[in-house]
Coordinates of C-alpha atoms in Angstrom, one line a residue:
M7 CA -3.7 21.3 -8.1
D8 CA -4.2 21.9 -11.8
D9 CA -6.6 20.2 -13.9
W10 CA -4.0 17.9 -15.6
E11 CA -2.8 16.7 -12.4
F12 CA -6.2 16.1 -11.0
R13 CA -7.2 14.0 -14.2
R14 CA -4.0 12.1 -13.9
L15 CA -4.8 11.1 -10.3
H16 CA -8.4 10.1 -11.2
R17 CA -7.1 8.0 -14.0
L18 CA -4.8 6.4 -11.7
M19 CA -7.6 5.8 -9.0
V20 CA -9.8 4.1 -11.8
L21 CA -6.9 1.9 -13.0
A22 CA -6.4 0.9 -9.3
R23 CA -10.0 0.0 -8.9
R24 CA -10.1 -2.0 -12.1
I25 CA -7.0 -4.0 -11.3
D26 CA -8.4 -4.6 -7.8
E27 CA -11.6 -5.8 -9.1
D28 CA -10.0 -8.1 -11.5
A29 CA -7.7 -9.5 -8.8
I30 CA -10.8 -10.7 -6.8
A31 CA -12.2 -12.3 -9.9
L32 CA -8.9 -14.1 -10.4
Q33 CA -8.8 -15.2 -6.8
R34 CA -12.4 -16.5 -7.0
Q35 CA -11.1 -18.3 -10.3
G36 CA -8.5 -20.0 -8.5
V37 CA -5.7 -18.0 -10.2
L38 CA -4.6 -16.4 -7.0
P39 CA -4.6 -18.1 -3.7
A40 CA -5.8 -15.1 -1.8
Y41 CA -6.1 -11.3 -2.0
A42 CA -6.6 -8.3 0.1
P43 CA -9.1 -5.7 -1.7
A44 CA -8.5 -2.0 -1.5
K45 CA -11.9 -0.8 -2.9
G46 CA -12.7 2.7 -1.4
Q47 CA -9.1 3.4 -0.2
E48 CA -8.1 4.5 -3.7
A49 CA -7.7 8.3 -2.9
A50 CA -5.7 7.6 0.1
Q51 CA -3.3 5.5 -1.7
V52 CA -3.1 7.2 -5.0
G53 CA -3.0 10.7 -3.6
S54 CA -0.2 10.0 -1.1
A55 CA 2.0 8.1 -3.3
A56 CA 1.7 10.6 -6.2
A57 CA 3.3 13.2 -3.7
L58 CA 6.4 11.2 -3.6
D59 CA 9.5 12.2 -5.3
P60 CA 10.8 8.9 -7.2
A61 CA 14.3 10.1 -7.4
R62 CA 14.9 10.2 -3.7
D63 CA 12.0 9.0 -1.7
F64 CA 11.0 5.4 -0.6
A65 CA 7.5 3.8 0.2
F66 CA 7.0 0.9 2.6
P67 CA 3.8 -0.7 1.8
T68 CA 1.5 -3.4 3.5
Y69 CA -0.2 -6.0 1.5
R70 CA -3.2 -3.7 0.5
E71 CA -1.2 -0.8 -1.2
L72 CA -2.2 -1.7 -4.8
G73 CA -3.1 2.0 -5.4
V74 CA 0.5 3.0 -4.2
A75 CA 2.1 0.6 -6.9
V76 CA -0.1 1.9 -9.6
A77 CA 0.7 5.5 -8.6
M78 CA 4.4 4.7 -8.6
G79 CA 4.5 2.9 -11.9
V80 CA 5.5 -0.4 -10.5
D81 CA 5.3 -3.4 -12.9
L82 CA 1.9 -4.7 -11.8
V83 CA 2.4 -8.2 -13.2
G84 CA 5.5 -8.4 -10.9
Y85 CA 3.7 -6.7 -7.9
L86 CA 0.7 -9.0 -8.1
S87 CA 2.9 -12.2 -8.6
T88 CA 3.5 -12.0 -4.8
H89 CA 0.0 -13.4 -4.5
L90 CA 0.9 -16.3 -6.5
N91 CA 3.8 -17.2 -3.8
I92 CA 6.3 -17.8 -6.6
W93 CA 9.0 -15.2 -5.6
H94 CA 10.4 -13.4 -2.6
G95 CA 8.3 -10.3 -2.2
G96 CA 7.1 -9.8 -5.8
M97 CA 9.1 -10.0 -9.2
Y98 CA 9.3 -6.3 -9.5
D99 CA 12.6 -4.2 -8.9
S100 CA 12.0 -2.7 -5.6
Q101 CA 15.4 -0.5 -5.6
A102 CA 14.2 1.0 -9.0
S103 CA 10.7 1.5 -8.3
R104 CA 11.2 2.9 -4.8
L105 CA 8.6 0.5 -3.4
A106 CA 9.8 -1.9 -0.9
P107 CA 8.4 -5.5 -1.1
F108 CA 5.0 -5.5 0.5
N109 CA 4.8 -6.7 4.1
A110 CA 2.2 -9.0 5.6
V111 CA 3.3 -8.4 9.1
V112 CA 0.9 -6.1 10.8
G113 CA 2.8 -3.1 11.5
G114 CA 6.0 -4.6 9.9
P115 CA 6.6 -2.0 7.2
V116 CA 6.8 0.8 9.7
T117 CA 10.1 0.0 11.4
H118 CA 11.6 -0.7 8.0
A119 CA 10.8 2.8 6.9
V120 CA 12.3 4.3 10.0
G121 CA 15.5 2.4 9.6
W122 CA 15.7 3.6 5.8
A123 CA 14.9 7.2 7.0
M124 CA 17.7 7.1 9.6
G125 CA 20.0 5.9 6.9
A126 CA 18.8 8.8 4.6
K127 CA 19.5 11.2 7.4
L128 CA 23.0 10.0 8.0
D129 CA 23.8 9.7 4.2
E130 CA 22.1 13.3 3.7
T131 CA 20.5 11.9 0.6
G132 CA 17.7 14.5 1.0
G133 CA 15.0 11.9 0.6
A134 CA 12.0 10.9 2.8
A135 CA 10.2 7.7 3.6
I136 CA 6.6 6.9 3.5
T137 CA 5.0 3.9 5.3
Y138 CA 1.5 2.6 5.4
F139 CA -0.6 0.8 8.0
G140 CA -4.2 0.6 9.1
D141 CA -6.1 1.7 12.2
G142 CA -5.8 -1.7 13.7
A143 CA -2.0 -1.9 13.2
S144 CA -1.7 1.5 14.9
S145 CA -2.2 -0.4 18.3
Q146 CA 0.9 -2.7 17.7
G147 CA 4.0 -2.0 19.8
D148 CA 6.3 -1.7 16.9
I149 CA 4.3 1.4 15.6
H150 CA 4.9 3.2 18.9
E151 CA 8.5 2.4 19.0
A152 CA 9.0 3.6 15.4
M153 CA 7.2 7.0 16.1
N154 CA 9.1 7.5 19.2
F155 CA 12.4 6.6 17.5
A156 CA 11.5 8.9 14.6
G157 CA 10.7 11.8 17.1
V158 CA 13.9 11.4 19.1
Y159 CA 16.0 11.7 15.9
R160 CA 13.8 13.9 13.7
L161 CA 13.9 11.3 11.0
P162 CA 12.5 12.1 7.5
V163 CA 9.4 9.8 7.5
V164 CA 5.8 10.0 7.0
F165 CA 3.5 7.5 8.9
F166 CA 0.4 7.2 6.8
C167 CA -2.5 5.5 8.6
Q168 CA -5.4 4.5 6.4
N169 CA -8.3 4.6 9.1
N170 CA -10.9 2.6 7.5
G171 CA -12.9 2.1 10.6
W172 CA -12.3 -1.6 11.0
A173 CA -9.4 -3.6 12.3
I174 CA -10.8 -6.7 10.3
S175 CA -14.0 -7.1 12.4
L176 CA -13.3 -4.8 15.3
P177 CA -14.3 -1.0 15.0
A178 CA -11.9 1.5 15.5
A179 CA -13.5 2.9 18.5
R180 CA -12.9 -0.3 20.5
Q181 CA -9.1 -0.4 19.7
V182 CA -7.9 3.3 19.3
A183 CA -7.9 4.9 22.7
G184 CA -8.7 8.6 22.3
G185 CA -10.3 8.1 19.1
S186 CA -7.4 9.4 16.8
V187 CA -4.2 8.0 15.5
A188 CA -3.0 11.4 14.4
A189 CA -3.5 12.9 18.0
R190 CA -0.8 10.4 19.3
A191 CA 1.9 12.2 17.3
S192 CA 2.2 15.0 19.8
G193 CA 3.3 12.4 22.4
Y194 CA 6.4 11.8 20.3
G195 CA 7.1 15.4 19.5
I196 CA 6.0 15.1 15.8
E197 CA 3.3 16.5 13.8
G198 CA -0.1 14.9 13.3
V199 CA -2.7 15.5 10.6
R200 CA -6.1 14.2 10.0
V201 CA -7.5 14.3 6.4
D202 CA -10.4 13.3 4.5
G203 CA -9.0 10.1 3.0
N204 CA -11.6 9.8 0.2
D205 CA -10.6 13.3 -1.1
V206 CA -7.6 12.6 -3.5
E207 CA -6.5 16.4 -3.7
A208 CA -6.6 16.7 0.1
V209 CA -4.6 13.6 0.4
F210 CA -2.1 14.6 -2.0
E211 CA -1.6 18.2 -0.3
A212 CA -1.3 16.9 3.1
T213 CA 1.3 14.3 2.0
R214 CA 3.2 16.7 0.0
A215 CA 3.5 19.3 2.9
A216 CA 4.6 16.4 5.1
L217 CA 7.3 15.2 2.7
D218 CA 8.6 18.8 2.2
R219 CA 8.8 19.2 5.9
A220 CA 10.6 15.8 6.4
R221 CA 13.1 16.5 3.6
D222 CA 13.8 20.0 5.0
G223 CA 14.7 18.7 8.5
G224 CA 11.5 19.2 9.9
G225 CA 11.0 15.6 11.3
A226 CA 8.2 13.0 11.0
T227 CA 4.5 13.4 10.3
V228 CA 1.5 11.0 11.2
I229 CA -1.2 11.4 8.6
E230 CA -4.5 9.9 9.4
A231 CA -6.5 9.4 6.3
M232 CA -10.1 8.8 7.2
T233 CA -11.6 6.4 4.6
Y234 CA -13.7 3.1 4.4
R235 CA -13.0 -0.3 3.1
L236 CA -15.8 -0.9 0.7
G237 CA -14.9 -4.5 0.3
P238 CA -14.1 -7.3 2.6
H239 CA -10.8 -7.4 4.6
S240 CA -9.6 -10.3 2.5
T241 CA -11.2 -12.7 0.1
S242 CA -11.7 -15.2 3.0
D243 CA -13.7 -12.4 5.0
D244 CA -17.5 -11.8 5.2
P245 CA -18.0 -8.1 6.3
G246 CA -21.9 -8.7 6.4
R247 CA -21.1 -10.5 9.8
Y248 CA -20.0 -7.4 11.6
R249 CA -20.9 -4.3 9.3
S250 CA -24.3 -3.0 8.8
L251 CA -25.7 -2.6 5.3
E252 CA -26.7 1.1 6.0
D253 CA -23.2 1.9 6.9
E254 CA -21.9 0.5 3.7
Q255 CA -24.5 2.2 1.7
A256 CA -23.6 5.5 3.4
W257 CA -20.1 5.3 2.6
T258 CA -20.7 4.2 -1.0
G259 CA -22.2 7.5 -1.5
R260 CA -18.7 9.0 -0.5
D261 CA -16.7 6.8 -3.0
P262 CA -13.5 8.5 -3.8
I263 CA -13.8 7.8 -7.5
T264 CA -17.2 9.0 -7.9
R265 CA -16.3 12.2 -5.9
A266 CA -13.4 13.0 -8.3
A267 CA -15.5 12.2 -11.3
R268 CA -17.8 15.0 -10.6
R269 CA -15.0 17.6 -11.7
L270 CA -14.5 15.9 -15.0
P271 CA -16.0 15.8 -18.2
E272 CA -17.5 12.7 -19.6
A273 CA -14.6 12.4 -22.2
D274 CA -11.9 12.3 -19.5
L275 CA -14.0 9.8 -17.6
A276 CA -14.5 7.4 -20.9
E277 CA -10.5 7.9 -21.6
A278 CA -9.7 6.6 -17.9
E279 CA -12.1 3.7 -18.3
Q280 CA -10.6 2.7 -21.6
Y281 CA -7.1 3.0 -20.4
A282 CA -7.9 0.9 -17.3
A283 CA -9.4 -1.8 -19.3
E284 CA -6.3 -2.1 -21.5
V285 CA -3.8 -2.3 -18.7
V286 CA -6.2 -4.9 -16.9
E287 CA -6.1 -7.2 -19.8
R288 CA -2.4 -7.0 -20.1
V289 CA -1.7 -7.7 -16.3
R290 CA -4.2 -10.6 -16.4
E291 CA -2.6 -12.1 -19.4
G292 CA 1.0 -11.6 -17.9
L293 CA -0.2 -13.1 -14.5
Q294 CA -1.7 -16.2 -16.1
A295 CA 1.4 -16.7 -18.2
L296 CA 3.7 -16.8 -15.3
T297 CA 5.1 -20.3 -14.4
P298 CA 6.5 -21.6 -11.0
R299 CA 10.0 -20.7 -10.3
P300 CA 12.8 -23.5 -9.8
A301 CA 12.3 -24.7 -6.2
E302 CA 15.8 -24.1 -5.2
E303 CA 15.2 -20.4 -5.4
L304 CA 13.4 -20.8 -2.1
F305 CA 17.0 -20.3 -0.5
S306 CA 18.1 -17.7 -2.8
F307 CA 18.5 -14.1 -2.0
V308 CA 17.2 -14.5 1.7
Y309 CA 20.4 -13.0 3.0
R310 CA 23.4 -11.4 1.3
E311 CA 25.6 -14.2 2.7
P312 CA 23.8 -17.4 3.4
T313 CA 23.5 -18.3 7.4
A314 CA 24.6 -21.7 8.5
A315 CA 20.9 -22.5 9.4
L316 CA 19.8 -21.6 5.9
L317 CA 22.4 -23.7 4.3
A318 CA 21.3 -26.5 6.8
Q319 CA 17.8 -26.1 5.5
Q320 CA 18.8 -26.3 2.0
R321 CA 20.8 -29.4 2.5
A322 CA 17.9 -31.0 4.2
W323 CA 15.7 -30.1 1.4
K324 CA 18.0 -31.5 -1.2
E325 CA 18.2 -34.9 1.0
S326 CA 14.5 -35.1 1.2
L327 CA 14.4 -35.0 -2.6
D328 CA 16.8 -38.0 -3.0
A329 CA 15.1 -39.9 -0.2

């Protein structure tokens, strides 16, 4: 990776961190009902997303992939608007941005990514999918089915696990049999790679290699990025009830942004912070300017053709307004 690319990734990580911090502040102020912080996972998210080809690849996130959205250039007001519960899956163009609406179902985006990858293979588009999940989600049945399906059909998909050591309050050692998510890949006949998830360059290189292999017909890869969630699981969580202060302090010393900053001059660090501050201000103002959407849009765009059940719900809703 050349110096320009490394500076770009550092700048994106700083932006992701500052947006994340501001989102927490907005939640505490009552602007956002809830939020899932990503502090400490910036290298895993930015490094992997930066390896994508936006002209042909597609990403399928959970509810915590702010760094992925930042790296892919997604409209951040539209992305964060999902936390305001005013639109289906966010007010950004997922088709144009190549980032699917984020998914709050544990393991949910993984099956979607495999379905997209099957379509890409049948259409011979040459693109690959990447899907994100945590170490806790790796124990979901859907993930195993998705990996098996991808292995059988040699699908162009990268399963990107951010192993932050905790499935909310349950340590990974108590819910990942064998101790490694990447090691499971061999059982499905696909590649498995474990990488330092706090090293943005290592993540970028591992993901780029997996995507290249997927596009070339080499099949799927499981990447297990070993990282740490420096903040709580969500804004309603208290990690002090299950994590030790010593453990948190040890991982703070391995902060991915601090590590990357050691390679850069002070001028680059100052420029990254200035850029982040300007974007944070614009995003905050944009979020606070949003107003509730018309209530009838609750029934819009759920299906291409409304189902009988959905139409019945819509009629019942309208009747309740007239009652």
